[in-house]
Amino acid sequence: MEMTAAASWLTDAFSGIDLGILSLMHTFAEHAGGLLTPLCKLITLLGEKGILFFLLSLALMCFARTRPLGVCMFGAVCCGALITNILLKDWVARPRPFETLAVYRDWWLSIGAPAEDGFSFPSGHVTAAAAGMGALCFMRGRRWIWPAVGVVLVMMFSRNYLLAHFPSDVIAAALIGVFSAWVAYLITMQIFAFFSTRKKGDKLADFVMHYNVPVPAWLTYKGKH
């Protein structure tokens, strides 16, 4: 398959790292006897197009206490999607691993992974995961760093295991996701700083800073003590 100059450079520059890590993924697959394939497919499904993080961010925006986090997460995932899916994927046009070398195709066939369309660089799944979890860390502090790293690593592992991406694709995606979260954090802080200084009675400011979506009574009922 003919590659763009950018895709060829990535393939040549990171061939050793990509081959080494994908070889390790294949070793995992052989020892697991195919048991990891359904799990990685499920992880991929959960991370599809960042929908899970979009839904979570919308839920968080329903309440004043969590609205800044929801706005930051929504902005981070949107920013990541813009960079990854709109700007880079079609410009770089890097083929999927199973579309390049015969050895990758053999490994891909051996685990029964699905044939995904689109281009490989960078990973949209990992970008969304890193953006969403990065927003959580920026807004809620260091105690969330290790859980966030765990989520992103699991997504990276699943995408490499399924031969949907090269390791260099998911590493770049993680960096893009963190950068997107940082940009969203800066914007979010400016938004809420602006509304916090508005005069009392400003309806838009009151809505942004204090409105909570009504919750059905049965969800908050705790019974008699």
CSV table of C-alpha atoms in Angstrom, one decimal:
chain,number,residue,atom,x,y,z
A,1,MET,CA,0.0,0.0,0.0
A,2,GLU,CA,1.3,3.4,-1.0
A,3,MET,CA,1.8,5.7,2.0
A,4,THR,CA,2.0,9.5,2.4
A,5,ALA,CA,5.3,11.0,3.3
A,6,ALA,CA,4.2,11.5,6.9
A,7,ALA,CA,3.0,7.9,7.2
A,8,SER,CA,6.2,6.6,5.7
A,9,TRP,CA,8.3,8.7,8.1
A,10,LEU,CA,6.3,7.4,11.1
A,11,THR,CA,6.7,3.8,9.9
A,12,ASP,CA,10.4,4.1,9.4
A,13,ALA,CA,11.2,6.1,12.5
A,14,PHE,CA,9.3,3.9,14.9
A,15,SER,CA,9.5,0.5,13.2
A,16,GLY,CA,11.6,-1.0,16.0
A,17,ILE,CA,9.4,0.2,18.8
A,18,ASP,CA,6.2,-0.8,16.9
A,19,LEU,CA,7.5,-4.2,16.0
A,20,GLY,CA,8.7,-4.9,19.5
A,21,ILE,CA,5.5,-4.0,21.3
A,22,LEU,CA,3.2,-5.6,18.8
A,23,SER,CA,5.3,-8.8,19.1
A,24,LEU,CA,4.8,-8.6,22.8
A,25,MET,CA,1.0,-8.3,22.2
A,26,HIS,CA,1.1,-11.4,20.1
A,27,THR,CA,2.9,-13.3,22.8
A,28,PHE,CA,0.2,-12.2,25.3
A,29,ALA,CA,-2.4,-13.4,22.8
A,30,GLU,CA,-0.8,-16.8,22.4
A,31,HIS,CA,-0.4,-17.4,26.1
A,32,ALA,CA,-4.0,-16.3,26.8
A,33,GLY,CA,-5.4,-18.6,24.1
A,34,GLY,CA,-7.7,-15.9,22.7
A,35,LEU,CA,-9.3,-15.1,26.1
A,36,LEU,CA,-8.2,-11.5,25.9
A,37,THR,CA,-9.8,-10.8,22.5
A,38,PRO,CA,-13.4,-10.5,23.7
A,39,LEU,CA,-12.2,-8.2,26.6
A,40,CYS,CA,-10.3,-6.0,24.2
A,41,LYS,CA,-13.2,-5.8,21.9
A,42,LEU,CA,-15.4,-4.7,24.8
A,43,ILE,CA,-12.9,-2.0,25.9
A,44,THR,CA,-12.8,-0.8,22.3
A,45,LEU,CA,-16.6,-0.7,22.1
A,46,LEU,CA,-16.8,1.3,25.4
A,47,GLY,CA,-14.3,3.8,24.0
A,48,GLU,CA,-15.9,4.2,20.6
A,49,LYS,CA,-15.7,7.8,19.4
A,50,GLY,CA,-15.4,9.0,23.0
A,51,ILE,CA,-19.2,8.6,23.5
A,52,LEU,CA,-18.8,7.3,27.0
A,53,PHE,CA,-16.8,10.5,28.0
A,54,PHE,CA,-19.3,12.7,26.2
A,55,LEU,CA,-22.2,11.2,28.1
A,56,LEU,CA,-20.3,11.4,31.4
A,57,SER,CA,-19.5,15.0,30.8
A,58,LEU,CA,-23.1,15.8,30.0
A,59,ALA,CA,-24.2,14.1,33.2
A,60,LEU,CA,-21.6,16.1,35.2
A,61,MET,CA,-22.9,19.4,33.7
A,62,CYS,CA,-26.3,18.8,35.1
A,63,PHE,CA,-25.2,19.8,38.6
A,64,ALA,CA,-23.5,23.0,39.8
A,65,ARG,CA,-20.9,21.2,42.0
A,66,THR,CA,-19.7,19.0,39.1
A,67,ARG,CA,-20.4,21.4,36.2
A,68,PRO,CA,-16.8,22.7,35.8
A,69,LEU,CA,-15.5,19.2,35.5
A,70,GLY,CA,-18.2,18.3,33.0
A,71,VAL,CA,-17.4,21.4,30.9
A,72,CYS,CA,-13.7,20.7,31.0
A,73,MET,CA,-14.2,17.0,30.1
A,74,PHE,CA,-16.5,17.9,27.2
A,75,GLY,CA,-14.1,20.5,25.9
A,76,ALA,CA,-11.1,18.2,26.2
A,77,VAL,CA,-12.8,15.3,24.3
A,78,CYS,CA,-14.0,17.8,21.6
A,79,CYS,CA,-10.5,19.3,21.3
A,80,GLY,CA,-8.9,15.9,21.0
A,81,ALA,CA,-11.4,14.8,18.4
A,82,LEU,CA,-10.7,17.9,16.3
A,83,ILE,CA,-7.0,17.3,16.4
A,84,THR,CA,-7.1,13.6,15.9
A,85,ASN,CA,-10.0,12.8,13.6
A,86,ILE,CA,-10.3,16.1,11.7
A,87,LEU,CA,-6.8,17.4,11.3
A,88,LEU,CA,-4.3,14.4,11.6
A,89,LYS,CA,-5.9,11.2,10.5
A,90,ASP,CA,-6.7,12.1,6.9
A,91,TRP,CA,-3.5,14.2,6.6
A,92,VAL,CA,-1.1,11.5,7.7
A,93,ALA,CA,-3.3,8.6,6.2
A,94,ARG,CA,-1.3,5.9,7.9
A,95,PRO,CA,-2.7,2.4,7.2
A,96,ARG,CA,-3.7,0.0,10.0
A,97,PRO,CA,-1.0,-2.4,11.1
A,98,PHE,CA,-2.8,-5.4,9.6
A,99,GLU,CA,-2.8,-3.6,6.2
A,100,THR,CA,1.0,-3.2,6.1
A,101,LEU,CA,3.3,-6.1,6.9
A,102,ALA,CA,2.3,-9.7,6.4
A,103,VAL,CA,3.4,-10.7,9.9
A,104,TYR,CA,1.0,-8.1,11.4
A,105,ARG,CA,-1.8,-9.5,9.2
A,106,ASP,CA,-1.0,-13.0,10.4
A,107,TRP,CA,-1.1,-11.9,14.1
A,108,TRP,CA,-4.4,-10.0,13.5
A,109,LEU,CA,-6.0,-13.1,11.8
A,110,SER,CA,-4.8,-15.3,14.6
A,111,ILE,CA,-6.7,-13.4,17.3
A,112,GLY,CA,-9.9,-12.9,15.3
A,113,ALA,CA,-9.8,-9.1,15.6
A,114,PRO,CA,-12.3,-7.0,13.6
A,115,ALA,CA,-11.3,-5.3,10.4
A,116,GLU,CA,-11.5,-1.6,11.3
A,117,ASP,CA,-11.8,1.1,8.6
A,118,GLY,CA,-10.2,4.5,8.6
A,119,PHE,CA,-6.6,5.4,9.2
A,120,SER,CA,-4.3,4.4,12.1
A,121,PHE,CA,-2.5,7.6,13.3
A,122,PRO,CA,-3.4,8.7,15.9
A,123,SER,CA,-5.8,6.6,17.9
A,124,GLY,CA,-9.2,8.2,18.4
A,125,HIS,CA,-10.0,5.8,21.3
A,126,VAL,CA,-6.8,6.7,23.2
A,127,THR,CA,-7.1,10.4,22.5
A,128,ALA,CA,-10.6,10.4,24.0
A,129,ALA,CA,-9.6,8.4,27.0
A,130,ALA,CA,-6.5,10.6,27.7
A,131,ALA,CA,-8.5,13.8,27.2
A,132,GLY,CA,-11.4,12.7,29.5
A,133,MET,CA,-9.1,11.3,32.2
A,134,GLY,CA,-6.7,14.3,31.8
A,135,ALA,CA,-9.6,16.7,32.4
A,136,LEU,CA,-10.4,14.7,35.6
A,137,CYS,CA,-6.9,15.1,36.9
A,138,PHE,CA,-6.6,18.8,36.1
A,139,MET,CA,-9.9,19.6,37.7
A,140,ARG,CA,-9.8,17.2,40.7
A,141,GLY,CA,-6.1,17.0,41.5
A,142,ARG,CA,-3.2,14.5,41.8
A,143,ARG,CA,-5.2,11.7,43.6
A,144,TRP,CA,-6.8,10.8,40.2
A,145,ILE,CA,-3.5,10.5,38.3
A,146,TRP,CA,-2.9,6.8,38.8
A,147,PRO,CA,-6.5,5.8,38.1
A,148,ALA,CA,-6.4,8.0,35.0
A,149,VAL,CA,-3.1,6.4,33.9
A,150,GLY,CA,-4.6,3.0,34.4
A,151,VAL,CA,-7.6,3.8,32.2
A,152,VAL,CA,-5.5,5.2,29.4
A,153,LEU,CA,-3.0,2.2,29.5
A,154,VAL,CA,-5.9,-0.3,29.3
A,155,MET,CA,-7.2,1.5,26.2
A,156,MET,CA,-3.7,1.6,24.7
A,157,PHE,CA,-3.2,-2.1,25.4
A,158,SER,CA,-6.5,-3.0,23.8
A,159,ARG,CA,-5.9,-1.1,20.6
A,160,ASN,CA,-2.5,-2.6,20.2
A,161,TYR,CA,-3.6,-6.1,21.1
A,162,LEU,CA,-6.3,-5.9,18.3
A,163,LEU,CA,-3.7,-4.7,15.8
A,164,ALA,CA,-5.9,-1.7,15.2
A,165,HIS,CA,-3.0,0.7,15.9
A,166,PHE,CA,0.8,0.9,16.0
A,167,PRO,CA,2.2,1.6,19.4
A,168,SER,CA,3.4,5.0,18.1
A,169,ASP,CA,-0.2,5.8,17.2
A,170,VAL,CA,-1.4,5.3,20.8
A,171,ILE,CA,1.6,7.1,22.3
A,172,ALA,CA,0.9,10.1,20.1
A,173,ALA,CA,-2.8,9.9,20.9
A,174,ALA,CA,-2.1,9.9,24.7
A,175,LEU,CA,0.0,13.1,24.3
A,176,ILE,CA,-2.7,14.8,22.2
A,177,GLY,CA,-5.3,13.8,24.8
A,178,VAL,CA,-3.4,15.3,27.7
A,179,PHE,CA,-2.7,18.5,25.7
A,180,SER,CA,-6.4,18.8,24.8
A,181,ALA,CA,-7.3,18.4,28.5
A,182,TRP,CA,-4.8,21.1,29.4
A,183,VAL,CA,-6.3,23.5,26.8
A,184,ALA,CA,-9.8,22.7,28.0
A,185,TYR,CA,-8.8,23.2,31.6
A,186,LEU,CA,-7.4,26.7,30.9
A,187,ILE,CA,-10.6,27.7,29.0
A,188,THR,CA,-12.9,26.2,31.7
A,189,MET,CA,-11.2,28.1,34.5
A,190,GLN,CA,-11.6,31.3,32.5
A,191,ILE,CA,-15.2,30.7,31.9
A,192,PHE,CA,-16.1,30.0,35.5
A,193,ALA,CA,-13.9,32.9,36.7
A,194,PHE,CA,-15.8,35.2,34.4
A,195,PHE,CA,-19.2,34.1,35.6
A,196,SER,CA,-18.2,34.1,39.3
A,197,THR,CA,-17.6,37.9,39.1
A,198,ARG,CA,-21.0,38.7,37.5
A,199,LYS,CA,-23.4,40.8,39.6
A,200,LYS,CA,-26.1,39.0,41.6
A,201,GLY,CA,-29.3,38.8,39.4
A,202,ASP,CA,-27.5,38.0,36.2
A,203,LYS,CA,-29.7,35.1,35.0
A,204,LEU,CA,-27.0,33.5,32.8
A,205,ALA,CA,-24.4,33.6,35.6
A,206,ASP,CA,-26.9,32.3,38.1
A,207,PHE,CA,-27.7,29.4,35.7
A,208,VAL,CA,-24.1,28.5,35.1
A,209,MET,CA,-22.9,28.8,38.7
A,210,HIS,CA,-25.9,27.5,40.6
A,211,TYR,CA,-28.5,25.6,38.6
A,212,ASN,CA,-29.1,21.9,39.3
A,213,VAL,CA,-31.2,19.6,37.2
A,214,PRO,CA,-34.2,18.5,39.3
A,215,VAL,CA,-33.8,14.9,40.5
A,216,PRO,CA,-36.8,12.6,41.1
A,217,ALA,CA,-37.7,12.2,44.8
A,218,TRP,CA,-37.3,8.4,44.6
A,219,LEU,CA,-33.6,8.8,43.7
A,220,THR,CA,-32.9,10.8,46.8
A,221,TYR,CA,-35.2,9.0,49.2
A,222,LYS,CA,-33.2,7.5,52.0
A,223,GLY,CA,-36.0,6.2,54.2
A,224,LYS,CA,-36.7,6.7,57.9
A,225,HIS,CA,-33.9,6.8,60.4
